[in-house]
Amino acid sequence: MMLRFFHLLFLCLSLSLTSKLYAQNLEDQEDVEYDAEFRTGPAPKGGYRHLIQAEISSPHNLANEANARAFDGIASVQLGYAYQTLKGLYLGGVVRYTGFNIYLPPAVPGAIEGSSVSDINNHFLSFGPSISYITSGESGVGFMPEISGGLSTLRYDGIKIAKYDNGFLTRSISDMSWFASLRLRVLFTPFEDKHTHFSLFVGGTYLGHEFKKEPLGLNGDDNLIPLSDDGGSLQLHFGLGFFFLLGKKN
């Protein structure tokens, strides 16, 4: 009887020790897998072949004077793709939408006082090639300048021309121009995932399009009369970006 008791006790102790060793082995494996999957710091030695970007920013007009006063920025969204040619150097293309709205609905010239207002909005669609360079340190914080340029189509909508029943007749103006853009970005890898970067950036875009007050019916606005409408348009952008890097390059 006593012998059987010792046999049972020995069996229980053996099972308990085996389960503890197995659990410890699983924990060690999980630690190894975790260290292998999540690392901080810069990209691999050769970097990555493909770069996909998405950015959103707040646009502000700086020039010409009348344009800068007449319109307030709504939002700007940029999408892009680039391929690494040399270490850290990416060539690709971008497409960008930027929207503005009239700063204050001014009265339409010739309309009955208080009966009509203009609600003009301005849409830019820009696209063209880009060149960028990525550099980052062991901390996972990096720097990325980008130069882009190309064509920009723009359209002014909601230009009211006459009162019609309870509404107004409106018209639109379209134009095509060129643009040149520079963006300076600070990159972060917040989730210890080297494929994913977030950015804060500031950028400037110059467009050859020359805003004019008269075609939009704004030449009679008291706030715009003393301001010049000569020269192209300069936009300032502040925003956030998301970057995804694919295709390890040795």
mmCIF file of C-alpha atoms in Angstrom:
data_model
loop_
_atom_site.group_PDB
_atom_site.id
_atom_site.type_symbol
_atom_site.label_atom_id
_atom_site.label_comp_id
_atom_site.label_asym_id
_atom_site.label_seq_id
_atom_site.Cartn_x
_atom_site.Cartn_y
_atom_site.Cartn_z
ATOM 1 C CA MET A 1 0.000 0.000 0.000
ATOM 2 C CA MET A 2 2.747 2.430 0.970
ATOM 3 C CA LEU A 3 4.705 1.505 -2.184
ATOM 4 C CA ARG A 4 1.746 2.291 -4.400
ATOM 5 C CA PHE A 5 1.365 5.686 -2.695
ATOM 6 C CA PHE A 6 5.021 6.572 -3.446
ATOM 7 C CA HIS A 7 4.590 5.453 -7.063
ATOM 8 C CA LEU A 8 1.564 7.753 -7.447
ATOM 9 C CA LEU A 9 3.369 10.698 -5.804
ATOM 10 C CA PHE A 10 6.378 10.228 -8.103
ATOM 11 C CA LEU A 11 4.094 10.155 -11.165
ATOM 12 C CA CYS A 12 2.391 13.433 -10.140
ATOM 13 C CA LEU A 13 5.718 15.176 -9.557
ATOM 14 C CA SER A 14 7.001 13.989 -12.933
ATOM 15 C CA LEU A 15 3.938 15.293 -14.764
ATOM 16 C CA SER A 16 4.158 18.657 -12.979
ATOM 17 C CA LEU A 17 7.853 19.087 -13.823
ATOM 18 C CA THR A 18 7.279 18.116 -17.464
ATOM 19 C CA SER A 19 4.462 20.650 -17.882
ATOM 20 C CA LYS A 20 6.585 23.429 -16.391
ATOM 21 C CA LEU A 21 9.511 22.658 -18.718
ATOM 22 C CA TYR A 22 7.165 22.586 -21.733
ATOM 23 C CA ALA A 23 5.603 25.941 -20.791
ATOM 24 C CA GLN A 24 9.058 27.488 -20.340
ATOM 25 C CA ASN A 25 10.145 26.179 -23.731
ATOM 26 C CA LEU A 26 7.073 27.783 -25.393
ATOM 27 C CA GLU A 27 7.826 31.137 -23.731
ATOM 28 C CA ASP A 28 11.412 31.016 -24.988
ATOM 29 C CA GLN A 29 10.193 30.273 -28.533
ATOM 30 C CA GLU A 30 7.699 33.172 -28.399
ATOM 31 C CA ASP A 31 10.484 35.528 -27.311
ATOM 32 C CA VAL A 32 12.640 34.421 -30.243
ATOM 33 C CA GLU A 33 9.759 34.827 -32.722
ATOM 34 C CA TYR A 34 8.883 38.263 -31.335
ATOM 35 C CA ASP A 35 12.476 39.465 -31.625
ATOM 36 C CA ALA A 36 12.645 38.172 -35.192
ATOM 37 C CA GLU A 37 9.461 39.889 -36.343
ATOM 38 C CA PHE A 38 9.705 43.287 -34.675
ATOM 39 C CA ARG A 39 12.842 45.386 -34.914
ATOM 40 C CA THR A 40 13.474 49.083 -34.652
ATOM 41 C CA GLY A 41 15.952 51.134 -36.617
ATOM 42 C CA PRO A 42 16.599 51.781 -40.312
ATOM 43 C CA ALA A 43 15.597 49.610 -43.258
ATOM 44 C CA PRO A 44 17.754 46.612 -44.307
ATOM 45 C CA LYS A 45 21.134 47.234 -45.893
ATOM 46 C CA GLY A 46 19.776 47.541 -49.431
ATOM 47 C CA GLY A 47 16.512 49.215 -48.430
ATOM 48 C CA TYR A 48 13.214 48.360 -50.123
ATOM 49 C CA ARG A 49 12.353 48.403 -53.816
ATOM 50 C CA HIS A 50 8.857 49.903 -53.675
ATOM 51 C CA LEU A 51 7.451 52.909 -51.826
ATOM 52 C CA ILE A 52 3.714 53.640 -51.596
ATOM 53 C CA GLN A 53 2.561 56.893 -50.016
ATOM 54 C CA ALA A 54 -0.648 58.582 -48.931
ATOM 55 C CA GLU A 55 -0.725 62.083 -47.432
ATOM 56 C CA ILE A 56 -3.276 64.638 -46.296
ATOM 57 C CA SER A 57 -2.534 68.289 -45.597
ATOM 58 C CA SER A 58 -3.980 71.723 -44.975
ATOM 59 C CA PRO A 59 -3.295 74.071 -47.943
ATOM 60 C CA HIS A 60 -2.794 77.829 -47.686
ATOM 61 C CA ASN A 61 -2.477 80.362 -50.518
ATOM 62 C CA LEU A 62 0.457 82.772 -50.179
ATOM 63 C CA ALA A 63 0.424 84.427 -53.616
ATOM 64 C CA ASN A 64 -0.818 86.173 -55.627
ATOM 65 C CA GLU A 65 -2.183 88.677 -53.111
ATOM 66 C CA ALA A 66 -5.833 88.608 -54.209
ATOM 67 C CA ASN A 67 -5.853 84.826 -54.493
ATOM 68 C CA ALA A 68 -4.352 84.452 -51.021
ATOM 69 C CA ARG A 69 -7.133 86.619 -49.555
ATOM 70 C CA ALA A 70 -10.027 85.295 -51.619
ATOM 71 C CA PHE A 71 -9.757 81.567 -50.880
ATOM 72 C CA ASP A 72 -9.393 79.388 -47.792
ATOM 73 C CA GLY A 73 -7.984 75.889 -48.037
ATOM 74 C CA ILE A 74 -10.235 72.871 -47.509
ATOM 75 C CA ALA A 75 -7.852 69.914 -47.836
ATOM 76 C CA SER A 76 -5.161 68.405 -50.030
ATOM 77 C CA VAL A 77 -4.622 64.672 -50.605
ATOM 78 C CA GLN A 78 -1.601 63.154 -52.349
ATOM 79 C CA LEU A 79 -1.017 59.540 -53.474
ATOM 80 C CA GLY A 80 2.243 58.309 -54.908
ATOM 81 C CA TYR A 81 4.409 55.385 -55.914
ATOM 82 C CA ALA A 82 8.191 55.245 -56.299
ATOM 83 C CA TYR A 83 10.882 52.674 -57.136
ATOM 84 C CA GLN A 84 14.344 52.656 -55.573
ATOM 85 C CA THR A 85 17.061 53.126 -58.195
ATOM 86 C CA LEU A 86 20.079 53.800 -55.964
ATOM 87 C CA LYS A 87 20.338 53.253 -52.222
ATOM 88 C CA GLY A 88 17.820 55.590 -50.611
ATOM 89 C CA LEU A 89 16.937 57.291 -53.920
ATOM 90 C CA TYR A 90 13.391 56.770 -55.256
ATOM 91 C CA LEU A 91 11.930 57.751 -58.628
ATOM 92 C CA GLY A 92 8.191 57.659 -59.202
ATOM 93 C CA GLY A 93 5.091 59.763 -59.621
ATOM 94 C CA VAL A 94 2.402 61.542 -57.595
ATOM 95 C CA VAL A 95 -1.202 62.594 -58.066
ATOM 96 C CA ARG A 96 -2.670 65.293 -55.836
ATOM 97 C CA TYR A 97 -6.085 66.854 -55.248
ATOM 98 C CA THR A 98 -6.352 70.257 -53.551
ATOM 99 C CA GLY A 99 -9.587 72.097 -52.755
ATOM 100 C CA PHE A 100 -10.280 75.727 -51.781
ATOM 101 C CA ASN A 101 -13.445 77.617 -50.905
ATOM 102 C CA ILE A 102 -14.243 81.339 -51.158
ATOM 103 C CA TYR A 103 -13.291 83.126 -47.929
ATOM 104 C CA LEU A 104 -16.632 84.945 -47.616
ATOM 105 C CA PRO A 105 -19.647 84.824 -49.950
ATOM 106 C CA PRO A 106 -19.572 88.255 -51.603
ATOM 107 C CA ALA A 107 -22.620 89.758 -53.352
ATOM 108 C CA VAL A 108 -22.889 89.095 -57.083
ATOM 109 C CA PRO A 109 -22.347 92.355 -59.032
ATOM 110 C CA GLY A 110 -25.647 93.815 -60.285
ATOM 111 C CA ALA A 111 -27.900 91.646 -58.110
ATOM 112 C CA ILE A 112 -30.552 92.955 -55.736
ATOM 113 C CA GLU A 113 -28.949 93.735 -52.397
ATOM 114 C CA GLY A 114 -29.082 90.776 -50.042
ATOM 115 C CA SER A 115 -30.586 88.484 -52.653
ATOM 116 C CA SER A 116 -27.559 86.601 -53.932
ATOM 117 C CA VAL A 117 -24.189 85.426 -52.795
ATOM 118 C CA SER A 118 -21.346 83.636 -54.534
ATOM 119 C CA ASP A 119 -20.203 80.301 -53.165
ATOM 120 C CA ILE A 120 -17.163 79.687 -55.351
ATOM 121 C CA ASN A 121 -14.902 76.709 -54.848
ATOM 122 C CA ASN A 122 -11.649 75.875 -56.562
ATOM 123 C CA HIS A 123 -10.381 72.366 -57.383
ATOM 124 C CA PHE A 124 -6.823 71.432 -58.399
ATOM 125 C CA LEU A 125 -5.857 68.015 -59.787
ATOM 126 C CA SER A 126 -2.094 67.744 -60.224
ATOM 127 C CA PHE A 127 0.058 64.859 -61.439
ATOM 128 C CA GLY A 128 3.643 64.294 -62.513
ATOM 129 C CA PRO A 129 7.002 62.613 -61.768
ATOM 130 C CA SER A 130 8.739 62.764 -58.401
ATOM 131 C CA ILE A 131 12.185 62.152 -56.941
ATOM 132 C CA SER A 132 12.790 61.544 -53.234
ATOM 133 C CA TYR A 133 15.526 60.383 -50.895
ATOM 134 C CA ILE A 134 15.157 58.524 -47.592
ATOM 135 C CA THR A 135 17.727 58.533 -44.808
ATOM 136 C CA SER A 136 17.141 57.156 -41.299
ATOM 137 C CA GLY A 137 19.092 56.321 -38.176
ATOM 138 C CA GLU A 138 19.104 53.540 -35.571
ATOM 139 C CA SER A 139 16.371 55.336 -33.624
ATOM 140 C CA GLY A 140 13.837 54.793 -36.421
ATOM 141 C CA VAL A 141 13.524 58.537 -37.078
ATOM 142 C CA GLY A 142 14.357 59.611 -40.622
ATOM 143 C CA PHE A 143 14.307 62.464 -43.112
ATOM 144 C CA MET A 144 12.778 62.463 -46.610
ATOM 145 C CA PRO A 145 12.851 65.401 -49.054
ATOM 146 C CA GLU A 146 10.796 65.134 -52.250
ATOM 147 C CA ILE A 147 10.693 67.161 -55.473
ATOM 148 C CA SER A 148 7.795 66.760 -57.903
ATOM 149 C CA GLY A 149 6.342 68.622 -60.859
ATOM 150 C CA GLY A 150 4.088 68.291 -63.856
ATOM 151 C CA LEU A 151 0.648 69.400 -64.993
ATOM 152 C CA SER A 152 -2.232 70.773 -62.952
ATOM 153 C CA THR A 153 -5.836 71.112 -64.087
ATOM 154 C CA LEU A 154 -8.052 73.478 -62.118
ATOM 155 C CA ARG A 155 -11.680 74.442 -62.068
ATOM 156 C CA TYR A 156 -13.657 77.247 -60.403
ATOM 157 C CA ASP A 157 -17.284 76.243 -59.724
ATOM 158 C CA GLY A 158 -20.281 78.100 -58.327
ATOM 159 C CA ILE A 159 -19.704 81.447 -60.057
ATOM 160 C CA LYS A 160 -23.200 82.947 -59.877
ATOM 161 C CA ILE A 161 -24.204 85.136 -62.819
ATOM 162 C CA ALA A 162 -27.946 85.838 -62.423
ATOM 163 C CA LYS A 163 -30.972 85.294 -60.215
ATOM 164 C CA TYR A 164 -33.329 82.584 -61.505
ATOM 165 C CA ASP A 165 -36.625 81.931 -59.651
ATOM 166 C CA ASN A 166 -35.543 80.929 -56.156
ATOM 167 C CA GLY A 167 -31.996 80.037 -57.192
ATOM 168 C CA PHE A 168 -29.159 81.328 -59.336
ATOM 169 C CA LEU A 169 -27.570 80.520 -62.635
ATOM 170 C CA THR A 170 -23.910 79.624 -62.266
ATOM 171 C CA ARG A 171 -20.963 78.952 -64.499
ATOM 172 C CA SER A 172 -17.510 77.387 -64.213
ATOM 173 C CA ILE A 173 -14.027 78.305 -65.402
ATOM 174 C CA SER A 174 -11.355 75.700 -66.195
ATOM 175 C CA ASP A 175 -7.639 76.080 -66.840
ATOM 176 C CA MET A 176 -4.489 73.988 -67.153
ATOM 177 C CA SER A 177 -1.095 74.936 -65.780
ATOM 178 C CA TRP A 178 2.236 73.532 -64.628
ATOM 179 C CA PHE A 179 3.377 73.049 -61.040
ATOM 180 C CA ALA A 180 6.610 72.493 -59.107
ATOM 181 C CA SER A 181 6.605 71.219 -55.543
ATOM 182 C CA LEU A 182 9.039 70.623 -52.683
ATOM 183 C CA ARG A 183 8.211 68.649 -49.524
ATOM 184 C CA LEU A 184 10.377 68.129 -46.427
ATOM 185 C CA ARG A 185 9.368 65.202 -44.219
ATOM 186 C CA VAL A 186 10.360 63.784 -40.843
ATOM 187 C CA LEU A 187 9.671 60.017 -40.752
ATOM 188 C CA PHE A 188 8.760 57.850 -37.752
ATOM 189 C CA THR A 189 8.435 54.081 -37.240
ATOM 190 C CA PRO A 190 6.165 54.058 -34.153
ATOM 191 C CA PHE A 191 5.092 50.383 -34.165
ATOM 192 C CA GLU A 192 8.548 48.801 -34.516
ATOM 193 C CA ASP A 193 7.549 47.787 -38.051
ATOM 194 C CA LYS A 194 10.264 48.752 -40.516
ATOM 195 C CA HIS A 195 7.887 48.499 -43.476
ATOM 196 C CA THR A 196 5.626 51.233 -42.132
ATOM 197 C CA HIS A 197 6.467 54.927 -41.705
ATOM 198 C CA PHE A 198 4.438 57.923 -40.610
ATOM 199 C CA SER A 199 5.504 61.465 -41.395
ATOM 200 C CA LEU A 200 5.059 65.103 -40.531
ATOM 201 C CA PHE A 201 5.815 67.422 -43.424
ATOM 202 C CA VAL A 202 5.833 70.965 -44.711
ATOM 203 C CA GLY A 203 5.769 71.720 -48.412
ATOM 204 C CA GLY A 204 5.467 74.456 -50.977
ATOM 205 C CA THR A 205 3.874 74.308 -54.447
ATOM 206 C CA TYR A 206 4.139 76.946 -57.151
ATOM 207 C CA LEU A 207 1.599 76.943 -59.999
ATOM 208 C CA GLY A 208 1.875 78.877 -63.226
ATOM 209 C CA HIS A 209 -1.888 79.564 -63.102
ATOM 210 C CA GLU A 210 -2.606 83.278 -62.651
ATOM 211 C CA PHE A 211 -5.737 83.971 -60.615
ATOM 212 C CA LYS A 212 -7.839 86.941 -61.807
ATOM 213 C CA LYS A 213 -10.663 88.654 -59.902
ATOM 214 C CA GLU A 214 -12.798 89.863 -62.809
ATOM 215 C CA PRO A 215 -13.718 86.499 -64.464
ATOM 216 C CA LEU A 216 -14.987 85.273 -61.081
ATOM 217 C CA GLY A 217 -17.008 88.424 -60.397
ATOM 218 C CA LEU A 218 -14.804 89.351 -57.431
ATOM 219 C CA ASN A 219 -13.425 92.633 -58.777
ATOM 220 C CA GLY A 220 -16.104 94.571 -56.857
ATOM 221 C CA ASP A 221 -15.350 93.012 -53.465
ATOM 222 C CA ASP A 222 -14.120 95.718 -51.066
ATOM 223 C CA ASN A 223 -11.570 93.398 -49.438
ATOM 224 C CA LEU A 224 -10.011 92.436 -52.769
ATOM 225 C CA ILE A 225 -10.027 95.762 -54.659
ATOM 226 C CA PRO A 226 -6.692 97.021 -53.214
ATOM 227 C CA LEU A 227 -4.955 93.647 -53.716
ATOM 228 C CA SER A 228 -3.011 92.743 -56.843
ATOM 229 C CA ASP A 229 -4.003 89.660 -58.832
ATOM 230 C CA ASP A 230 -0.798 89.501 -60.889
ATOM 231 C CA GLY A 231 1.498 86.482 -60.850
ATOM 232 C CA GLY A 232 1.225 82.749 -60.288
ATOM 233 C CA SER A 233 -0.071 80.947 -57.205
ATOM 234 C CA LEU A 234 2.061 79.756 -54.286
ATOM 235 C CA GLN A 235 0.615 77.206 -51.868
ATOM 236 C CA LEU A 236 1.937 76.168 -48.456
ATOM 237 C CA HIS A 237 1.067 72.703 -47.080
ATOM 238 C CA PHE A 238 1.254 71.277 -43.542
ATOM 239 C CA GLY A 239 0.269 67.659 -43.131
ATOM 240 C CA LEU A 240 0.578 64.005 -42.152
ATOM 241 C CA GLY A 241 1.704 61.074 -44.277
ATOM 242 C CA PHE A 242 1.716 57.275 -44.346
ATOM 243 C CA PHE A 243 4.379 55.247 -46.187
ATOM 244 C CA PHE A 244 4.559 51.514 -46.873
ATOM 245 C CA LEU A 245 7.803 49.932 -48.128
ATOM 246 C CA LEU A 246 7.786 46.617 -50.010
ATOM 247 C CA GLY A 247 10.263 44.311 -51.689
ATOM 248 C CA LYS A 248 13.495 43.943 -49.713
ATOM 249 C CA LYS A 249 16.516 44.939 -51.814
ATOM 250 C CA ASN A 250 19.841 43.293 -50.925
#
